[in-house]
Amino acid sequence: MKILIGMSGGVDSSVAALLLKNEGHDITGVTMKIWREGKYAGGQRDSCFGPNDDDNIAEAARLCEFIGIPHSVFDCFEEYDKFVIENFRNEHLAGRTPNPCVQCNAILKCGLLPDKAEEEGVDFDFFATGHYARKGHNGKRHTLLRAVDADKDQSYFLYRLSQRQLARHLFPLGEMTKEQVREIAREYNILDAVRAESQDFYSGDRNELIGEPDRPGNFVDSQGNVLGKHSGFWKYTVGQRKGIGIAMPEPLYVKELNACRNEVVVGYADEVIFHKLIADDINWIAFENLEEKMEVRIKVRSAGEPRPGAVIMPVSGGRVEAAFEDGIAGVAPGQSAVFYQGDTVLGGGIITERS
């Protein structure tokens, strides 16, 4: 088969390419260029978005040469700026907490990048990445599954993939553990050659991407009592504990962001436990639409295991209501709620309300 693989310059995509090459496939590596000097300052942290982009591209090219496959680079800065950075900015200024990795995977890494390659005449049957996830088929639709390595599973970030994207996608690392991947990298002497894994979205100060001057506002409690001052509500996220800077008998957490009043509502730990949410902009994978109540496991942030005992049901406007009796801390509007049964990703959407 002819397989196009997204190369980041890291160990996972490099091992994925190596495995596919060793299976006898015709492999071509491809990398997105998403940084352009001049618009943003960035910083020194290794990240997905920052001035280190050229170094990552150079490493990807060198690793492709080492593996013995051709490599192409496509400039995706304009699209990344529009669909990821602009969304990040607008969501924060609306008092929500976006997940740029979800946006990037669906729109750019697994969408625009292979589409651009195809437009430029690159011939391929499938597109692969080094994500830790698996795919299957339930007889009617392509499905997305959690990775064998639960600690590295990235299905949460991929729940917005379409049926077209899943049909052509391969996850070579989905059945492997991270240690098995690193062992292969050691065996082929590429472990020490690849860069450290990026843990951050942006190499600099995220407030730079939002681009708002400081605006004095208040920290308030749930009754509206002023507890302190801040310099802009967009600098905080729901569930945040560190950096509030208010001395109280117990730690305070960000409960809500009021964009209209430039207020950060804070409360004690029990005040940021929620038992219900509404999600919109739903993408179903395992079936076309949710028709009735269903018991599922749920994730409302990327870290941790899916929580059991949630019940989802369709509500008006194509939205979904999810209820979880035990409660979940820090459910944040703008983040994604992803629904699972077993290892299967049913689908998910963007959290708009919680109570």
Coordinates of C-alpha atoms in Angstrom, one line a residue:
M1 CA 0.0 0.0 0.0
K2 CA 1.0 3.6 -0.5
I3 CA 0.9 5.3 2.9
L4 CA 1.3 9.0 3.7
I5 CA 2.5 9.5 7.3
G6 CA 2.5 12.7 9.3
M7 CA 6.0 13.2 10.7
S8 CA 6.5 15.5 13.7
G9 CA 10.2 14.8 14.3
G10 CA 9.3 12.9 17.5
V11 CA 9.8 9.3 18.5
D12 CA 6.2 8.2 18.0
S13 CA 5.7 9.2 14.3
S14 CA 9.3 8.0 13.6
V15 CA 8.6 4.5 14.9
A16 CA 5.2 4.4 13.2
A17 CA 6.9 5.2 9.9
L18 CA 9.6 2.6 10.5
L19 CA 7.0 -0.1 11.3
L20 CA 5.1 0.6 8.1
K21 CA 8.2 0.7 6.0
N22 CA 9.3 -2.7 7.5
E23 CA 5.9 -4.1 6.6
G24 CA 6.8 -3.4 2.9
H25 CA 4.6 -0.4 2.3
D26 CA 5.5 2.5 0.1
I27 CA 5.8 5.3 2.6
T28 CA 6.0 9.1 2.2
G29 CA 6.5 11.4 5.2
V30 CA 4.8 14.8 5.4
T31 CA 5.1 17.6 7.9
M32 CA 3.0 20.8 8.5
K33 CA 4.8 24.1 8.8
I34 CA 2.6 26.2 11.2
W35 CA 4.9 28.9 12.5
R36 CA 5.7 32.1 10.6
E37 CA 8.2 34.7 12.0
G38 CA 6.8 38.1 12.8
K39 CA 3.2 37.6 13.9
Y40 CA 3.8 36.0 17.3
A41 CA 6.8 36.2 19.6
G42 CA 6.8 32.7 21.1
G43 CA 9.3 31.5 23.7
Q44 CA 11.9 28.8 24.4
R45 CA 9.7 25.9 25.6
D46 CA 9.5 23.0 23.2
S47 CA 5.9 23.0 22.0
C48 CA 3.6 22.3 19.1
F49 CA 3.4 26.0 18.1
G50 CA 6.5 28.2 18.4
P51 CA 9.8 29.3 16.8
N52 CA 11.1 25.7 17.2
D53 CA 9.0 24.7 14.2
D54 CA 11.8 24.9 11.7
D55 CA 14.0 22.6 14.0
N56 CA 11.1 20.1 14.2
I57 CA 10.8 20.1 10.4
A58 CA 14.5 19.6 10.0
E59 CA 14.4 16.7 12.4
A60 CA 11.5 15.1 10.6
A61 CA 13.3 15.4 7.3
R62 CA 16.5 13.9 8.8
L63 CA 14.5 11.0 10.3
C64 CA 12.7 10.3 7.0
E65 CA 16.1 10.2 5.3
F66 CA 17.4 7.8 8.0
I67 CA 14.3 5.5 7.6
G68 CA 14.6 5.8 3.8
I69 CA 11.4 7.5 2.8
P70 CA 10.7 10.8 0.9
H71 CA 9.6 13.8 2.9
S72 CA 7.5 16.8 2.0
V73 CA 6.6 20.0 3.9
F74 CA 3.4 22.0 3.5
D75 CA 2.9 25.5 4.8
C76 CA -0.3 25.5 6.9
F77 CA 0.3 28.7 8.9
E78 CA -2.7 30.6 7.5
E79 CA -5.1 27.7 8.2
Y80 CA -3.6 27.1 11.7
D81 CA -3.9 30.7 12.6
K82 CA -7.5 30.8 11.4
F83 CA -8.9 27.5 12.8
V84 CA -6.7 27.0 15.9
I85 CA -5.3 30.3 17.1
E86 CA -8.4 32.4 16.3
N87 CA -10.7 29.8 17.9
F88 CA -8.4 29.8 21.0
R89 CA -8.6 33.6 21.2
N90 CA -12.3 33.9 20.6
E91 CA -13.2 31.1 23.1
H92 CA -11.1 32.6 25.9
L93 CA -12.6 36.0 25.3
A94 CA -16.0 34.5 25.6
G95 CA -15.2 33.0 29.0
R96 CA -14.7 29.5 27.7
T97 CA -11.8 27.0 27.8
P98 CA -11.0 25.6 24.3
N99 CA -8.9 22.6 23.5
P100 CA -6.6 23.6 20.6
C101 CA -5.3 20.0 20.1
V102 CA -8.9 18.8 19.3
Q103 CA -9.2 21.5 16.7
C104 CA -5.8 20.9 15.2
N105 CA -6.2 17.1 14.9
A106 CA -9.6 17.2 13.1
I107 CA -9.1 20.2 10.9
L108 CA -5.4 20.3 10.1
K109 CA -3.3 17.1 11.0
C110 CA -5.9 14.6 9.8
G111 CA -7.7 16.9 7.4
L112 CA -5.9 19.7 5.7
L113 CA -2.5 18.1 5.7
P114 CA -3.4 14.9 3.7
D115 CA -5.7 16.9 1.5
K116 CA -2.9 19.3 0.6
A117 CA -0.6 16.4 -0.2
E118 CA -3.3 14.9 -2.4
E119 CA -3.8 18.2 -4.2
E120 CA -0.1 18.5 -4.8
G121 CA -0.1 15.1 -6.5
V122 CA 1.1 12.8 -3.7
D123 CA -0.4 9.4 -4.4
F124 CA -1.5 7.5 -1.3
D125 CA -4.1 5.0 -0.2
F126 CA -4.0 5.7 3.6
F127 CA -2.8 8.4 5.9
A128 CA -1.1 7.4 9.2
T129 CA 0.0 9.2 12.3
G130 CA 1.8 8.3 15.5
H131 CA -1.3 8.8 17.7
Y132 CA -2.0 6.2 20.4
A133 CA -5.5 5.1 19.3
R134 CA -7.1 2.3 17.3
K135 CA -9.8 2.1 14.7
G136 CA -12.4 -0.6 13.8
H137 CA -15.7 -1.2 12.0
N138 CA -19.0 -2.1 13.6
G139 CA -20.6 -3.3 10.3
K140 CA -22.0 0.0 9.4
R141 CA -19.4 2.7 10.4
H142 CA -15.8 3.1 11.0
T143 CA -15.1 3.4 14.7
L144 CA -12.5 5.0 16.9
L145 CA -11.1 2.9 19.9
R146 CA -8.9 3.7 22.8
A147 CA -5.3 2.6 22.6
V148 CA -4.0 -0.5 24.3
D149 CA -1.7 1.7 26.4
A150 CA -4.4 3.5 28.5
D151 CA -1.8 5.9 29.9
K152 CA -0.9 7.2 26.4
D153 CA -4.4 6.9 24.8
Q154 CA -5.2 10.0 22.6
S155 CA -8.7 9.1 21.5
Y156 CA -10.0 12.1 23.4
F157 CA -8.2 14.4 21.0
L158 CA -9.5 12.5 17.9
Y159 CA -13.2 12.3 18.6
R160 CA -14.0 14.9 15.9
L161 CA -12.7 12.8 13.1
S162 CA -15.2 12.2 10.3
Q163 CA -16.1 8.9 8.7
R164 CA -14.1 10.0 5.6
Q165 CA -11.0 10.7 7.8
L166 CA -11.3 7.4 9.7
A167 CA -11.7 5.4 6.5
R168 CA -8.3 6.5 5.3
H169 CA -6.5 6.7 8.6
L170 CA -4.1 4.2 10.1
F171 CA -2.8 4.1 13.8
P172 CA 0.3 1.9 13.7
L173 CA 1.0 2.4 17.4
G174 CA -2.5 1.7 18.7
E175 CA -1.8 -1.9 19.8
M176 CA 1.5 -1.0 21.4
T177 CA 2.7 0.4 24.7
K178 CA 4.9 3.5 24.9
E179 CA 7.7 1.3 26.3
Q180 CA 7.5 -1.0 23.3
V181 CA 7.7 2.0 21.0
R182 CA 10.8 3.3 22.8
E183 CA 12.4 -0.2 22.7
I184 CA 12.0 -0.2 18.9
A185 CA 13.5 3.3 18.8
R186 CA 16.4 2.1 20.8
E187 CA 16.9 -0.9 18.6
Y188 CA 17.1 1.3 15.5
N189 CA 19.3 3.9 17.3
I190 CA 16.8 6.7 16.8
L191 CA 15.7 7.2 20.4
D192 CA 18.5 9.6 21.3
A193 CA 18.2 11.3 17.9
V194 CA 14.7 12.5 18.3
R195 CA 13.5 15.6 20.1
A196 CA 11.8 15.6 23.5
E197 CA 8.0 15.2 23.2
S198 CA 6.1 18.5 23.2
Q199 CA 3.9 18.8 26.2
D200 CA 2.8 22.4 25.6
F201 CA 0.5 23.9 23.0
Y202 CA 2.4 27.2 22.7
S203 CA 6.1 28.0 23.5
G204 CA 5.4 31.5 24.8
D205 CA 2.8 33.2 27.0
R206 CA -0.6 32.1 26.0
N207 CA -2.0 35.6 26.8
E208 CA 0.0 36.9 23.8
L209 CA -2.2 34.8 21.5
I210 CA -5.3 36.3 23.1
G211 CA -3.8 39.8 22.5
E212 CA -5.9 41.7 25.1
P213 CA -4.4 44.5 27.3
D214 CA -4.7 44.1 31.0
R215 CA -8.2 45.0 32.3
P216 CA -8.7 45.2 36.0
G217 CA -11.5 43.1 37.4
N218 CA -12.7 41.3 40.5
F219 CA -12.5 37.9 42.0
V220 CA -15.9 37.2 43.5
D221 CA -17.6 34.4 45.4
S222 CA -20.9 32.8 44.3
Q223 CA -22.8 35.5 46.2
G224 CA -21.0 38.3 44.3
N225 CA -18.8 39.4 47.2
V226 CA -15.5 40.9 46.0
L227 CA -12.6 38.8 47.3
G228 CA -9.7 40.3 45.3
K229 CA -8.5 41.8 42.0
H230 CA -7.2 40.4 38.8
S231 CA -6.0 41.8 35.5
G232 CA -8.2 39.9 33.0
F233 CA -10.7 37.0 33.3
W234 CA -9.2 35.3 30.2
K235 CA -6.1 34.6 32.1
Y236 CA -7.9 31.9 34.2
T237 CA -9.6 28.6 33.4
V238 CA -12.4 26.8 35.2
G239 CA -11.1 24.4 37.8
Q240 CA -7.8 26.3 38.2
R241 CA -6.4 26.5 41.8
K242 CA -2.9 27.9 41.4
G243 CA -2.3 31.6 40.8
I244 CA -5.5 33.0 42.3
G245 CA -3.5 34.6 45.1
I246 CA -6.3 35.0 47.7
A247 CA -5.7 33.8 51.2
M248 CA -8.6 31.8 52.6
P249 CA -9.0 29.0 55.1
E250 CA -9.3 26.5 52.3
P251 CA -7.9 26.6 48.7
L252 CA -10.1 28.4 46.2
Y253 CA -10.9 27.2 42.7
V254 CA -12.1 29.0 39.6
K255 CA -15.8 28.2 39.3
E256 CA -17.0 30.5 36.5
L257 CA -15.7 33.2 34.1
N258 CA -18.0 36.1 33.5
A259 CA -16.8 37.8 30.3
C260 CA -19.4 40.6 30.4
R261 CA -18.5 41.7 33.9
N262 CA -14.8 40.7 33.7
E263 CA -15.3 38.7 36.8
V264 CA -13.7 35.5 38.0
V265 CA -16.1 33.5 40.2
V266 CA -14.2 31.4 42.7
G267 CA -15.3 28.8 45.3
Y268 CA -14.2 26.0 47.5
A269 CA -13.6 22.5 46.2
D270 CA -17.2 21.3 46.7
E271 CA -18.5 24.3 44.7
V272 CA -16.8 23.2 41.5
I273 CA -18.3 19.7 41.5
F274 CA -20.9 19.4 38.7
H275 CA -23.5 16.7 38.1
K276 CA -24.9 17.6 34.7
L277 CA -23.7 19.1 31.4
I278 CA -25.0 20.1 28.0
A279 CA -22.8 19.6 25.0
D280 CA -23.3 21.0 21.5
D281 CA -21.6 20.7 18.1
I282 CA -21.8 16.9 18.5
N283 CA -19.7 14.6 16.3
W284 CA -21.0 11.0 16.5
I285 CA -18.6 8.2 15.3
A286 CA -20.1 4.9 16.3
F287 CA -23.6 5.8 15.0
E288 CA -25.3 8.5 13.1
N289 CA -27.4 10.0 15.9
L290 CA -28.2 9.4 19.5
E291 CA -31.8 8.3 19.6
E292 CA -32.4 7.4 23.3
K293 CA -30.8 7.4 26.8
M294 CA -27.6 5.5 27.0
E295 CA -25.2 4.7 29.9
V296 CA -21.6 5.6 29.0
R297 CA -18.2 6.5 30.4
I298 CA -17.3 10.1 30.0
K299 CA -14.2 12.3 29.8
V300 CA -14.5 16.1 30.2
R301 CA -10.7 16.8 30.0
S302 CA -7.8 15.0 28.4
A303 CA -6.2 13.7 31.5
G304 CA -7.4 10.6 33.4
E305 CA -9.6 7.6 32.6
P306 CA -13.2 7.9 31.3
R307 CA -15.5 8.2 34.3
P308 CA -18.2 5.4 34.5
G309 CA -21.8 5.9 35.5
A310 CA -22.8 8.7 33.1
V311 CA -26.1 8.7 31.3
I312 CA -26.5 10.7 28.0
M313 CA -29.7 11.6 26.3
P314 CA -30.6 13.7 23.2
V315 CA -32.1 17.2 23.8
S316 CA -33.3 19.8 21.4
G317 CA -31.1 21.3 18.7
G318 CA -29.0 18.2 18.3
R319 CA -27.5 18.7 21.7
V320 CA -26.7 16.1 24.4
E321 CA -27.4 16.1 28.1
A322 CA -25.0 14.1 30.3
A323 CA -25.7 13.4 33.9
F324 CA -23.3 11.8 36.4
E325 CA -24.5 11.1 39.8
D326 CA -21.1 11.1 41.6
G327 CA -20.2 14.5 40.2
I328 CA -17.1 15.7 38.3
A329 CA -14.8 18.5 39.3
G330 CA -14.1 21.5 37.1
V331 CA -16.4 20.8 34.1
A332 CA -15.5 23.7 31.8
P333 CA -17.5 25.3 29.0
G334 CA -15.5 25.1 25.8
Q335 CA -13.8 21.9 26.7
S336 CA -14.9 18.6 25.1
A337 CA -17.1 15.9 26.6
V338 CA -16.3 12.6 25.0
F339 CA -18.5 9.5 25.5
Y340 CA -17.3 5.9 25.6
Q341 CA -18.7 2.4 25.8
G342 CA -15.9 0.0 26.6
D343 CA -13.0 1.1 24.4
T344 CA -15.2 2.5 21.7
V345 CA -15.5 6.3 21.3
L346 CA -19.2 6.9 20.6
G347 CA -18.6 10.6 19.9
G348 CA -18.5 13.9 21.7
G349 CA -19.2 17.6 21.7
I350 CA -18.3 21.0 23.2
I351 CA -19.6 21.7 26.7
T352 CA -21.8 24.7 26.7
E353 CA -23.6 24.5 30.1
R354 CA -23.1 22.6 33.4
S355 CA -24.9 22.4 36.8

